[in-house]
Amino acid sequence: MTGSQDQSVAAAETRLRAFEREAAGLRAKLHRYASRMVGSVIDGEDIVQEALAKGFVAIRNGDMPDKTEPWLFRIAHNAALDFLRKRARSRGRESEVELDTIADENSALDARIATEASLAELMQLPPAQRCAVVLKDVLGHSLEEIGEILETSDTAIKGALQRGRESLRKLAAAPRMASPRPALDRQDMRRLGDYVAAFNARDFDALRGLLAEDVKLELVNRLRADGKEYVGNYFGRYADETHWHFTTGLVEGRAAILVTGPDRPDGPPRYFILIDWENGRIAGIRDFLFADYVMDGLDYSSHAGNVE
């Protein structure tokens, strides 16, 4: 390799490392936006991962944006719209026209209403309005910054922002209805309860015995691993720690493990874990220990109780 090639490779690595640092600092903000666009902290994390992956590919291919933040937000925004389109089609709804139209400025009251709105309430806004409200009133972007992200005019942004704010004011003033409790599979809940009991008893050998041969592990924002032998080491880390307490619960209507500290075992969860089962074995573990930003806006309840 020539000297110039060495310099080129070194420069590319420098750009990549710089991008990694900036992306890490933006991850929580990107998730806050994505989760509010699609109404789910879990799906929002998938969108963030997709956006960052596309960003890394672009950087490796020599693209280097002048401003990383609006560039990454634009990628995440487009990924969220793609997700909404796919979900709309899977539910048999035609919302393509609405999605394709996405193309007093400062209000403390509207910012408070938007920040306190639940994901379910935000999902009642059309995507264009939801996008403008989240970027402006939740994340604090200026109209100019929003224009850079969406590549659209101030007029379009102001119109969507005004309509979105009006809708959220009405939702905030209306009485809140309790969400219907989803029917849960008794067997899955029993398995999850056994998992939690074994963990709290620190019986990690029993948990390793439940792993499928091709089990997949995702420590969100940290690593991925496949295979029973490798994933079995995951419990080794928890075996060295004594300060986590597990309980069964619901996350966005899905059976989950809620994790609290020993000082407040009945307090709010610090993070959560999702378990996928297949033929009575653990086929997948998705652990959010290193992604506590997903707790912002999380719809959860502890102690799932009776199932249908």
PDB file of C-alpha atoms in Angstrom:
ATOM      1  CA  MET A   1       0.000   0.000   0.000  1.00  0.00           C
ATOM      2  CA  THR A   2       1.372   3.423  -0.958  1.00  0.00           C
ATOM      3  CA  GLY A   3       1.759   6.376   1.368  1.00  0.00           C
ATOM      4  CA  SER A   4      -1.214   8.170  -0.186  1.00  0.00           C
ATOM      5  CA  GLN A   5      -3.352   5.057   0.222  1.00  0.00           C
ATOM      6  CA  ASP A   6      -2.300   4.806   3.854  1.00  0.00           C
ATOM      7  CA  GLN A   7      -3.319   8.420   4.378  1.00  0.00           C
ATOM      8  CA  SER A   8      -6.656   7.813   2.670  1.00  0.00           C
ATOM      9  CA  VAL A   9      -7.417   4.797   4.867  1.00  0.00           C
ATOM     10  CA  ALA A  10      -6.396   6.719   7.987  1.00  0.00           C
ATOM     11  CA  ALA A  11      -8.617   9.647   7.020  1.00  0.00           C
ATOM     12  CA  ALA A  12     -11.563   7.303   6.433  1.00  0.00           C
ATOM     13  CA  GLU A  13     -11.055   5.709   9.848  1.00  0.00           C
ATOM     14  CA  THR A  14     -10.891   9.155  11.457  1.00  0.00           C
ATOM     15  CA  ARG A  15     -14.181  10.143   9.803  1.00  0.00           C
ATOM     16  CA  LEU A  16     -15.792   6.903  10.949  1.00  0.00           C
ATOM     17  CA  ARG A  17     -14.627   7.335  14.564  1.00  0.00           C
ATOM     18  CA  ALA A  18     -15.867  10.937  14.590  1.00  0.00           C
ATOM     19  CA  PHE A  19     -19.229   9.821  13.252  1.00  0.00           C
ATOM     20  CA  GLU A  20     -19.464   7.055  15.874  1.00  0.00           C
ATOM     21  CA  ARG A  21     -18.958   9.619  18.654  1.00  0.00           C
ATOM     22  CA  GLU A  22     -21.562  12.008  17.245  1.00  0.00           C
ATOM     23  CA  ALA A  23     -24.050   9.186  16.617  1.00  0.00           C
ATOM     24  CA  ALA A  24     -23.677   7.902  20.176  1.00  0.00           C
ATOM     25  CA  GLY A  25     -24.444  11.359  21.528  1.00  0.00           C
ATOM     26  CA  LEU A  26     -27.555  11.651  19.350  1.00  0.00           C
ATOM     27  CA  ARG A  27     -28.963   8.179  19.953  1.00  0.00           C
ATOM     28  CA  ALA A  28     -31.341   9.119  22.789  1.00  0.00           C
ATOM     29  CA  LYS A  29     -32.718  12.107  20.828  1.00  0.00           C
ATOM     30  CA  LEU A  30     -33.167   9.999  17.707  1.00  0.00           C
ATOM     31  CA  HIS A  31     -35.050   7.399  19.733  1.00  0.00           C
ATOM     32  CA  ARG A  32     -37.258  10.015  21.353  1.00  0.00           C
ATOM     33  CA  TYR A  33     -38.257  11.192  17.896  1.00  0.00           C
ATOM     34  CA  ALA A  34     -38.647   7.768  16.280  1.00  0.00           C
ATOM     35  CA  SER A  35     -40.676   6.292  19.140  1.00  0.00           C
ATOM     36  CA  ARG A  36     -43.115   9.195  18.999  1.00  0.00           C
ATOM     37  CA  MET A  37     -43.430   8.935  15.235  1.00  0.00           C
ATOM     38  CA  VAL A  38     -44.388   5.238  15.328  1.00  0.00           C
ATOM     39  CA  GLY A  39     -45.979   5.009  18.787  1.00  0.00           C
ATOM     40  CA  SER A  40     -43.630   2.411  20.263  1.00  0.00           C
ATOM     41  CA  VAL A  41     -40.328   2.576  22.123  1.00  0.00           C
ATOM     42  CA  ILE A  42     -39.481  -0.930  20.867  1.00  0.00           C
ATOM     43  CA  ASP A  43     -40.185  -0.164  17.205  1.00  0.00           C
ATOM     44  CA  GLY A  44     -38.506   3.213  17.703  1.00  0.00           C
ATOM     45  CA  GLU A  45     -35.279   1.451  18.686  1.00  0.00           C
ATOM     46  CA  ASP A  46     -35.462  -0.648  15.513  1.00  0.00           C
ATOM     47  CA  ILE A  47     -35.769   2.541  13.474  1.00  0.00           C
ATOM     48  CA  VAL A  48     -32.795   4.138  15.251  1.00  0.00           C
ATOM     49  CA  GLN A  49     -30.686   1.058  14.553  1.00  0.00           C
ATOM     50  CA  GLU A  50     -31.694   1.138  10.885  1.00  0.00           C
ATOM     51  CA  ALA A  51     -30.877   4.846  10.611  1.00  0.00           C
ATOM     52  CA  LEU A  52     -27.469   4.451  12.245  1.00  0.00           C
ATOM     53  CA  ALA A  53     -26.646   1.441  10.072  1.00  0.00           C
ATOM     54  CA  LYS A  54     -27.455   3.451   6.943  1.00  0.00           C
ATOM     55  CA  GLY A  55     -25.359   6.313   8.276  1.00  0.00           C
ATOM     56  CA  PHE A  56     -22.346   4.075   8.851  1.00  0.00           C
ATOM     57  CA  VAL A  57     -22.638   2.642   5.344  1.00  0.00           C
ATOM     58  CA  ALA A  58     -22.766   6.135   3.851  1.00  0.00           C
ATOM     59  CA  ILE A  59     -19.717   7.271   5.838  1.00  0.00           C
ATOM     60  CA  ARG A  60     -17.767   4.180   4.811  1.00  0.00           C
ATOM     61  CA  ASN A  61     -18.671   4.961   1.192  1.00  0.00           C
ATOM     62  CA  GLY A  62     -17.097   8.385   1.524  1.00  0.00           C
ATOM     63  CA  ASP A  63     -20.183  10.519   2.223  1.00  0.00           C
ATOM     64  CA  MET A  64     -19.644  13.084   4.956  1.00  0.00           C
ATOM     65  CA  PRO A  65     -22.532  15.441   5.756  1.00  0.00           C
ATOM     66  CA  ASP A  66     -21.832  19.032   6.681  1.00  0.00           C
ATOM     67  CA  LYS A  67     -24.100  18.638   9.729  1.00  0.00           C
ATOM     68  CA  THR A  68     -24.483  15.180  11.225  1.00  0.00           C
ATOM     69  CA  GLU A  69     -27.586  15.808  13.355  1.00  0.00           C
ATOM     70  CA  PRO A  70     -30.085  16.934  10.683  1.00  0.00           C
ATOM     71  CA  TRP A  71     -28.675  14.300   8.313  1.00  0.00           C
ATOM     72  CA  LEU A  72     -29.261  11.479  10.807  1.00  0.00           C
ATOM     73  CA  PHE A  73     -32.682  12.826  11.755  1.00  0.00           C
ATOM     74  CA  ARG A  74     -33.616  12.863   8.065  1.00  0.00           C
ATOM     75  CA  ILE A  75     -32.572   9.226   7.725  1.00  0.00           C
ATOM     76  CA  ALA A  76     -34.530   8.283  10.869  1.00  0.00           C
ATOM     77  CA  HIS A  77     -37.530  10.291   9.674  1.00  0.00           C
ATOM     78  CA  ASN A  78     -37.612   8.476   6.334  1.00  0.00           C
ATOM     79  CA  ALA A  79     -37.168   5.117   8.081  1.00  0.00           C
ATOM     80  CA  ALA A  80     -40.123   5.956  10.347  1.00  0.00           C
ATOM     81  CA  LEU A  81     -42.294   6.831   7.346  1.00  0.00           C
ATOM     82  CA  ASP A  82     -41.345   3.565   5.650  1.00  0.00           C
ATOM     83  CA  PHE A  83     -42.302   1.717   8.842  1.00  0.00           C
ATOM     84  CA  LEU A  84     -45.674   3.496   8.990  1.00  0.00           C
ATOM     85  CA  ARG A  85     -46.388   2.689   5.352  1.00  0.00           C
ATOM     86  CA  LYS A  86     -45.605  -0.982   5.848  1.00  0.00           C
ATOM     87  CA  ARG A  87     -47.762  -1.133   8.969  1.00  0.00           C
ATOM     88  CA  ALA A  88     -50.622   0.635   7.240  1.00  0.00           C
ATOM     89  CA  ARG A  89     -50.478  -1.833   4.348  1.00  0.00           C
ATOM     90  CA  SER A  90     -50.350  -4.805   6.713  1.00  0.00           C
ATOM     91  CA  ARG A  91     -53.496  -3.517   8.424  1.00  0.00           C
ATOM     92  CA  GLY A  92     -55.228  -2.954   5.111  1.00  0.00           C
ATOM     93  CA  ARG A  93     -55.399   0.798   5.436  1.00  0.00           C
ATOM     94  CA  GLU A  94     -54.649   3.260   2.655  1.00  0.00           C
ATOM     95  CA  SER A  95     -52.638   6.116   4.099  1.00  0.00           C
ATOM     96  CA  GLU A  96     -50.034   6.602   1.401  1.00  0.00           C
ATOM     97  CA  VAL A  97     -51.435   9.981   0.315  1.00  0.00           C
ATOM     98  CA  GLU A  98     -51.248  11.316   3.830  1.00  0.00           C
ATOM     99  CA  LEU A  99     -47.717  10.075   4.356  1.00  0.00           C
ATOM    100  CA  ASP A 100     -46.440  11.348   1.052  1.00  0.00           C
ATOM    101  CA  THR A 101     -47.634  14.902   1.815  1.00  0.00           C
ATOM    102  CA  ILE A 102     -45.056  15.214   4.559  1.00  0.00           C
ATOM    103  CA  ALA A 103     -42.703  16.962   2.912  1.00  0.00           C
ATOM    104  CA  ASP A 104     -47.151  32.328  17.808  1.00  0.00           C
ATOM    105  CA  GLU A 105     -43.719  29.897  16.680  1.00  0.00           C
ATOM    106  CA  ASN A 106     -42.704  29.334  20.365  1.00  0.00           C
ATOM    107  CA  SER A 107     -45.359  28.331  22.877  1.00  0.00           C
ATOM    108  CA  ALA A 108     -44.452  27.128  26.361  1.00  0.00           C
ATOM    109  CA  LEU A 109     -47.961  25.731  26.878  1.00  0.00           C
ATOM    110  CA  ASP A 110     -47.927  23.749  23.645  1.00  0.00           C
ATOM    111  CA  ALA A 111     -44.419  22.490  24.398  1.00  0.00           C
ATOM    112  CA  ARG A 112     -45.596  21.231  27.800  1.00  0.00           C
ATOM    113  CA  ILE A 113     -48.656  19.549  26.299  1.00  0.00           C
ATOM    114  CA  ALA A 114     -46.557  17.854  23.621  1.00  0.00           C
ATOM    115  CA  THR A 115     -43.901  16.723  26.103  1.00  0.00           C
ATOM    116  CA  GLU A 116     -46.515  15.238  28.435  1.00  0.00           C
ATOM    117  CA  ALA A 117     -48.523  13.585  25.636  1.00  0.00           C
ATOM    118  CA  SER A 118     -48.488   9.794  25.619  1.00  0.00           C
ATOM    119  CA  LEU A 119     -47.295   7.864  22.593  1.00  0.00           C
ATOM    120  CA  ALA A 120     -50.902   6.785  22.010  1.00  0.00           C
ATOM    121  CA  GLU A 121     -52.056  10.419  21.948  1.00  0.00           C
ATOM    122  CA  LEU A 122     -49.302  11.464  19.556  1.00  0.00           C
ATOM    123  CA  MET A 123     -50.245   8.599  17.232  1.00  0.00           C
ATOM    124  CA  GLN A 124     -53.685  10.198  16.802  1.00  0.00           C
ATOM    125  CA  LEU A 125     -52.034  13.037  14.869  1.00  0.00           C
ATOM    126  CA  PRO A 126     -51.403  12.637  11.116  1.00  0.00           C
ATOM    127  CA  PRO A 127     -47.699  11.963  10.428  1.00  0.00           C
ATOM    128  CA  ALA A 128     -46.965  15.477   9.118  1.00  0.00           C
ATOM    129  CA  GLN A 129     -48.413  17.101  12.237  1.00  0.00           C
ATOM    130  CA  ARG A 130     -46.802  14.557  14.554  1.00  0.00           C
ATOM    131  CA  CYS A 131     -43.424  15.131  12.953  1.00  0.00           C
ATOM    132  CA  ALA A 132     -43.613  18.922  13.311  1.00  0.00           C
ATOM    133  CA  VAL A 133     -44.842  18.796  16.909  1.00  0.00           C
ATOM    134  CA  VAL A 134     -42.225  16.289  18.083  1.00  0.00           C
ATOM    135  CA  LEU A 135     -39.315  18.075  16.400  1.00  0.00           C
ATOM    136  CA  LYS A 136     -40.394  21.555  17.543  1.00  0.00           C
ATOM    137  CA  ASP A 137     -42.182  21.131  20.884  1.00  0.00           C
ATOM    138  CA  VAL A 138     -40.614  17.945  22.243  1.00  0.00           C
ATOM    139  CA  LEU A 139     -37.043  18.103  20.925  1.00  0.00           C
ATOM    140  CA  GLY A 140     -36.748  21.883  20.625  1.00  0.00           C
ATOM    141  CA  HIS A 141     -35.570  22.163  17.013  1.00  0.00           C
ATOM    142  CA  SER A 142     -35.925  25.517  15.276  1.00  0.00           C
ATOM    143  CA  LEU A 143     -37.992  25.898  12.114  1.00  0.00           C
ATOM    144  CA  GLU A 144     -34.750  26.203  10.165  1.00  0.00           C
ATOM    145  CA  GLU A 145     -33.439  22.938  11.622  1.00  0.00           C
ATOM    146  CA  ILE A 146     -36.738  21.186  10.927  1.00  0.00           C
ATOM    147  CA  GLY A 147     -36.557  22.455   7.359  1.00  0.00           C
ATOM    148  CA  GLU A 148     -33.092  20.916   7.022  1.00  0.00           C
ATOM    149  CA  ILE A 149     -34.344  17.575   8.315  1.00  0.00           C
ATOM    150  CA  LEU A 150     -37.525  17.431   6.243  1.00  0.00           C
ATOM    151  CA  GLU A 151     -36.261  19.450   3.292  1.00  0.00           C
ATOM    152  CA  THR A 152     -39.468  21.462   3.210  1.00  0.00           C
ATOM    153  CA  SER A 153     -40.586  25.083   3.647  1.00  0.00           C
ATOM    154  CA  ASP A 154     -41.263  27.085   6.792  1.00  0.00           C
ATOM    155  CA  THR A 155     -44.832  27.579   5.587  1.00  0.00           C
ATOM    156  CA  ALA A 156     -45.502  23.840   5.412  1.00  0.00           C
ATOM    157  CA  ILE A 157     -43.892  23.274   8.822  1.00  0.00           C
ATOM    158  CA  LYS A 158     -45.860  26.090  10.469  1.00  0.00           C
ATOM    159  CA  GLY A 159     -49.121  24.787   9.030  1.00  0.00           C
ATOM    160  CA  ALA A 160     -48.523  21.254  10.272  1.00  0.00           C
ATOM    161  CA  LEU A 161     -47.321  22.550  13.631  1.00  0.00           C
ATOM    162  CA  GLN A 162     -50.404  24.702  14.142  1.00  0.00           C
ATOM    163  CA  ARG A 163     -52.834  21.900  13.272  1.00  0.00           C
ATOM    164  CA  GLY A 164     -50.932  19.394  15.402  1.00  0.00           C
ATOM    165  CA  ARG A 165     -50.944  21.712  18.401  1.00  0.00           C
ATOM    166  CA  GLU A 166     -54.682  22.296  18.086  1.00  0.00           C
ATOM    167  CA  SER A 167     -55.322  18.555  18.003  1.00  0.00           C
ATOM    168  CA  LEU A 168     -53.115  17.906  21.037  1.00  0.00           C
ATOM    169  CA  ARG A 169     -54.869  20.644  23.022  1.00  0.00           C
ATOM    170  CA  LYS A 170     -58.195  18.920  22.377  1.00  0.00           C
ATOM    171  CA  LEU A 171     -56.760  15.534  23.348  1.00  0.00           C
ATOM    172  CA  ALA A 172     -55.257  16.988  26.534  1.00  0.00           C
ATOM    173  CA  ALA A 173     -58.619  18.481  27.517  1.00  0.00           C
ATOM    174  CA  ALA A 174     -60.570  15.277  26.869  1.00  0.00           C
ATOM    175  CA  PRO A 175     -60.986  12.639  29.603  1.00  0.00           C
ATOM    176  CA  ARG A 176     -58.437   9.860  29.283  1.00  0.00           C
ATOM    177  CA  MET A 177     -59.793   6.392  28.644  1.00  0.00           C
ATOM    178  CA  ALA A 178     -58.080   3.319  30.057  1.00  0.00           C
ATOM    179  CA  SER A 179     -56.441   1.190  27.387  1.00  0.00           C
ATOM    180  CA  PRO A 180     -58.015  -2.244  26.909  1.00  0.00           C
ATOM    181  CA  ARG A 181     -56.040  -5.007  28.569  1.00  0.00           C
ATOM    182  CA  PRO A 182     -54.652  -7.416  25.968  1.00  0.00           C
ATOM    183  CA  ALA A 183     -55.273 -11.136  26.228  1.00  0.00           C
ATOM    184  CA  LEU A 184     -52.025 -12.914  27.078  1.00  0.00           C
ATOM    185  CA  ASP A 185     -50.993 -16.484  26.529  1.00  0.00           C
ATOM    186  CA  ARG A 186     -51.100 -18.358  29.854  1.00  0.00           C
ATOM    187  CA  GLN A 187     -48.238 -20.639  28.934  1.00  0.00           C
ATOM    188  CA  ASP A 188     -45.938 -17.789  27.906  1.00  0.00           C
ATOM    189  CA  MET A 189     -46.735 -15.905  31.105  1.00  0.00           C
ATOM    190  CA  ARG A 190     -46.070 -19.029  33.169  1.00  0.00           C
ATOM    191  CA  ARG A 191     -42.738 -19.504  31.409  1.00  0.00           C
ATOM    192  CA  LEU A 192     -41.838 -15.883  31.990  1.00  0.00           C
ATOM    193  CA  GLY A 193     -42.784 -16.222  35.645  1.00  0.00           C
ATOM    194  CA  ASP A 194     -40.518 -19.260  35.972  1.00  0.00           C
ATOM    195  CA  TYR A 195     -37.690 -17.305  34.287  1.00  0.00           C
ATOM    196  CA  VAL A 196     -38.134 -14.429  36.740  1.00  0.00           C
ATOM    197  CA  ALA A 197     -38.255 -16.783  39.737  1.00  0.00           C
ATOM    198  CA  ALA A 198     -35.044 -18.530  38.627  1.00  0.00           C
ATOM    199  CA  PHE A 199     -33.287 -15.208  38.067  1.00  0.00           C
ATOM    200  CA  ASN A 200     -34.269 -13.789  41.462  1.00  0.00           C
ATOM    201  CA  ALA A 201     -33.068 -17.049  43.053  1.00  0.00           C
ATOM    202  CA  ARG A 202     -29.821 -16.616  41.050  1.00  0.00           C
ATOM    203  CA  ASP A 203     -30.327 -20.084  39.560  1.00  0.00           C
ATOM    204  CA  PHE A 204     -28.503 -19.236  36.342  1.00  0.00           C
ATOM    205  CA  ASP A 205     -27.779 -22.861  35.495  1.00  0.00           C
ATOM    206  CA  ALA A 206     -31.543 -23.406  35.211  1.00  0.00           C
ATOM    207  CA  LEU A 207     -31.800 -20.424  32.863  1.00  0.00           C
ATOM    208  CA  ARG A 208     -28.942 -21.676  30.698  1.00  0.00           C
ATOM    209  CA  GLY A 209     -30.775 -24.993  30.458  1.00  0.00           C
ATOM    210  CA  LEU A 210     -33.744 -23.203  28.873  1.00  0.00           C
ATOM    211  CA  LEU A 211     -31.732 -21.779  25.977  1.00  0.00           C
ATOM    212  CA  ALA A 212     -32.383 -23.072  22.467  1.00  0.00           C
ATOM    213  CA  GLU A 213     -29.282 -24.151  20.544  1.00  0.00           C
ATOM    214  CA  ASP A 214     -29.645 -21.231  18.092  1.00  0.00           C
ATOM    215  CA  VAL A 215     -30.772 -18.644  20.658  1.00  0.00           C
ATOM    216  CA  LYS A 216     -30.150 -15.008  19.745  1.00  0.00           C
ATOM    217  CA  LEU A 217     -29.155 -12.301  22.219  1.00  0.00           C
ATOM    218  CA  GLU A 218     -29.300  -8.544  21.733  1.00  0.00           C
ATOM    219  CA  LEU A 219     -27.889  -6.300  24.414  1.00  0.00           C
ATOM    220  CA  VAL A 220     -29.396  -3.207  22.836  1.00  0.00           C
ATOM    221  CA  ASN A 221     -26.829  -0.484  22.101  1.00  0.00           C
ATOM    222  CA  ARG A 222     -23.995  -2.866  23.024  1.00  0.00           C
ATOM    223  CA  LEU A 223     -23.726  -6.251  21.264  1.00  0.00           C
ATOM    224  CA  ARG A 224     -25.426  -9.173  19.519  1.00  0.00           C
ATOM    225  CA  ALA A 225     -24.634 -12.864  19.966  1.00  0.00           C
ATOM    226  CA  ASP A 226     -25.905 -16.173  18.610  1.00  0.00           C
ATOM    227  CA  GLY A 227     -25.748 -19.719  19.907  1.00  0.00           C
ATOM    228  CA  LYS A 228     -26.375 -21.397  23.247  1.00  0.00           C
ATOM    229  CA  GLU A 229     -22.732 -21.585  24.298  1.00  0.00           C
ATOM    230  CA  TYR A 230     -22.005 -17.907  23.679  1.00  0.00           C
ATOM    231  CA  VAL A 231     -25.331 -16.581  24.990  1.00  0.00           C
ATOM    232  CA  GLY A 232     -24.925 -18.691  28.125  1.00  0.00           C
ATOM    233  CA  ASN A 233     -22.131 -16.298  29.110  1.00  0.00           C
ATOM    234  CA  TYR A 234     -24.742 -13.533  29.261  1.00  0.00           C
ATOM    235  CA  PHE A 235     -25.963 -14.938  32.564  1.00  0.00           C
ATOM    236  CA  GLY A 236     -22.414 -14.863  33.892  1.00  0.00           C
ATOM    237  CA  ARG A 237     -22.511 -11.082  33.972  1.00  0.00           C
ATOM    238  CA  TYR A 238     -25.757 -11.096  35.903  1.00  0.00           C
ATOM    239  CA  ALA A 239     -24.344 -13.761  38.232  1.00  0.00           C
ATOM    240  CA  ASP A 240     -21.626 -11.247  39.161  1.00  0.00           C
ATOM    241  CA  GLU A 241     -24.222  -8.579  39.903  1.00  0.00           C
ATOM    242  CA  THR A 242     -26.597  -8.708  42.854  1.00  0.00           C
ATOM    243  CA  HIS A 243     -28.425  -5.413  42.524  1.00  0.00           C
ATOM    244  CA  TRP A 244     -31.067  -6.239  39.903  1.00  0.00           C
ATOM    245  CA  HIS A 245     -34.547  -7.565  40.725  1.00  0.00           C
ATOM    246  CA  PHE A 246     -36.852  -9.004  38.055  1.00  0.00           C
ATOM    247  CA  THR A 247     -40.649  -9.009  37.935  1.00  0.00           C
ATOM    248  CA  THR A 248     -43.188  -9.889  35.272  1.00  0.00           C
ATOM    249  CA  GLY A 249     -45.116  -7.115  33.576  1.00  0.00           C
ATOM    250  CA  LEU A 250     -46.384  -5.663  30.354  1.00  0.00           C
ATOM    251  CA  VAL A 251     -44.506  -3.379  27.955  1.00  0.00           C
ATOM    252  CA  GLU A 252     -46.688  -1.895  25.220  1.00  0.00           C
ATOM    253  CA  GLY A 253     -49.138  -4.726  25.817  1.00  0.00           C
ATOM    254  CA  ARG A 254     -46.447  -7.387  25.479  1.00  0.00           C
ATOM    255  CA  ALA A 255     -45.312  -9.744  28.239  1.00  0.00           C
ATOM    256  CA  ALA A 256     -41.942  -8.549  29.492  1.00  0.00           C
ATOM    257  CA  ILE A 257     -39.517  -8.589  32.384  1.00  0.00           C
ATOM    258  CA  LEU A 258     -39.300  -5.309  34.298  1.00  0.00           C
ATOM    259  CA  VAL A 259     -36.007  -4.713  36.101  1.00  0.00           C
ATOM    260  CA  THR A 260     -35.693  -2.690  39.308  1.00  0.00           C
ATOM    261  CA  GLY A 261     -32.970  -2.108  41.885  1.00  0.00           C
ATOM    262  CA  PRO A 262     -32.810  -3.712  45.352  1.00  0.00           C
ATOM    263  CA  ASP A 263     -33.351  -0.378  47.079  1.00  0.00           C
ATOM    264  CA  ARG A 264     -36.771  -0.002  45.415  1.00  0.00           C
ATOM    265  CA  PRO A 265     -37.914  -3.428  44.147  1.00  0.00           C
ATOM    266  CA  ASP A 266     -41.476  -2.096  43.908  1.00  0.00           C
ATOM    267  CA  GLY A 267     -40.404   1.181  42.311  1.00  0.00           C
ATOM    268  CA  PRO A 268     -40.374   2.164  38.639  1.00  0.00           C
ATOM    269  CA  PRO A 269     -38.356  -0.124  36.370  1.00  0.00           C
ATOM    270  CA  ARG A 270     -34.881   0.937  35.323  1.00  0.00           C
ATOM    271  CA  TYR A 271     -35.140  -1.058  32.083  1.00  0.00           C
ATOM    272  CA  PHE A 272     -36.850  -4.138  30.645  1.00  0.00           C
ATOM    273  CA  ILE A 273     -36.131  -7.420  28.851  1.00  0.00           C
ATOM    274  CA  LEU A 274     -38.131  -9.196  26.152  1.00  0.00           C
ATOM    275  CA  ILE A 275     -38.034 -12.979  25.800  1.00  0.00           C
ATOM    276  CA  ASP A 276     -39.073 -14.961  22.713  1.00  0.00           C
ATOM    277  CA  TRP A 277     -40.054 -18.605  23.160  1.00  0.00           C
ATOM    278  CA  GLU A 278     -40.047 -21.431  20.662  1.00  0.00           C
ATOM    279  CA  ASN A 279     -41.056 -24.996  21.513  1.00  0.00           C
ATOM    280  CA  GLY A 280     -40.667 -24.278  25.204  1.00  0.00           C
ATOM    281  CA  ARG A 281     -37.120 -22.936  24.799  1.00  0.00           C
ATOM    282  CA  ILE A 282     -35.719 -19.415  24.900  1.00  0.00           C
ATOM    283  CA  ALA A 283     -35.206 -18.454  21.255  1.00  0.00           C
ATOM    284  CA  GLY A 284     -34.394 -14.780  21.770  1.00  0.00           C
ATOM    285  CA  ILE A 285     -33.426 -12.312  24.489  1.00  0.00           C
ATOM    286  CA  ARG A 286     -33.604  -8.566  23.947  1.00  0.00           C
ATOM    287  CA  ASP A 287     -32.116  -6.790  26.965  1.00  0.00           C
ATOM    288  CA  PHE A 288     -32.344  -2.968  27.229  1.00  0.00           C
ATOM    289  CA  LEU A 289     -29.830  -2.602  30.095  1.00  0.00           C
ATOM    290  CA  PHE A 290     -27.598  -0.300  28.029  1.00  0.00           C
ATOM    291  CA  ALA A 291     -30.483   1.579  26.382  1.00  0.00           C
ATOM    292  CA  ASP A 292     -32.284   3.195  29.304  1.00  0.00           C
ATOM    293  CA  TYR A 293     -33.377   6.028  27.002  1.00  0.00           C
ATOM    294  CA  VAL A 294     -36.217   3.759  25.815  1.00  0.00           C
ATOM    295  CA  MET A 295     -37.935   4.274  29.186  1.00  0.00           C
ATOM    296  CA  ASP A 296     -38.898   7.802  28.103  1.00  0.00           C
ATOM    297  CA  GLY A 297     -42.609   7.558  27.320  1.00  0.00           C
ATOM    298  CA  LEU A 298     -42.785   3.783  27.924  1.00  0.00           C
ATOM    299  CA  ASP A 299     -46.270   2.298  28.353  1.00  0.00           C
ATOM    300  CA  TYR A 300     -45.844  -0.418  30.978  1.00  0.00           C
ATOM    301  CA  SER A 301     -47.519  -2.072  33.928  1.00  0.00           C
ATOM    302  CA  SER A 302     -45.977  -4.331  36.534  1.00  0.00           C
ATOM    303  CA  HIS A 303     -47.305  -7.639  37.791  1.00  0.00           C
ATOM    304  CA  ALA A 304     -49.297  -8.774  34.769  1.00  0.00           C
ATOM    305  CA  GLY A 305     -51.654 -10.791  36.951  1.00  0.00           C
ATOM    306  CA  ASN A 306     -54.323 -12.993  35.448  1.00  0.00           C
ATOM    307  CA  VAL A 307     -54.234 -13.862  31.769  1.00  0.00           C
ATOM    308  CA  GLU A 308     -56.951 -15.085  29.491  1.00  0.00           C
TER     309      GLU A 308
END
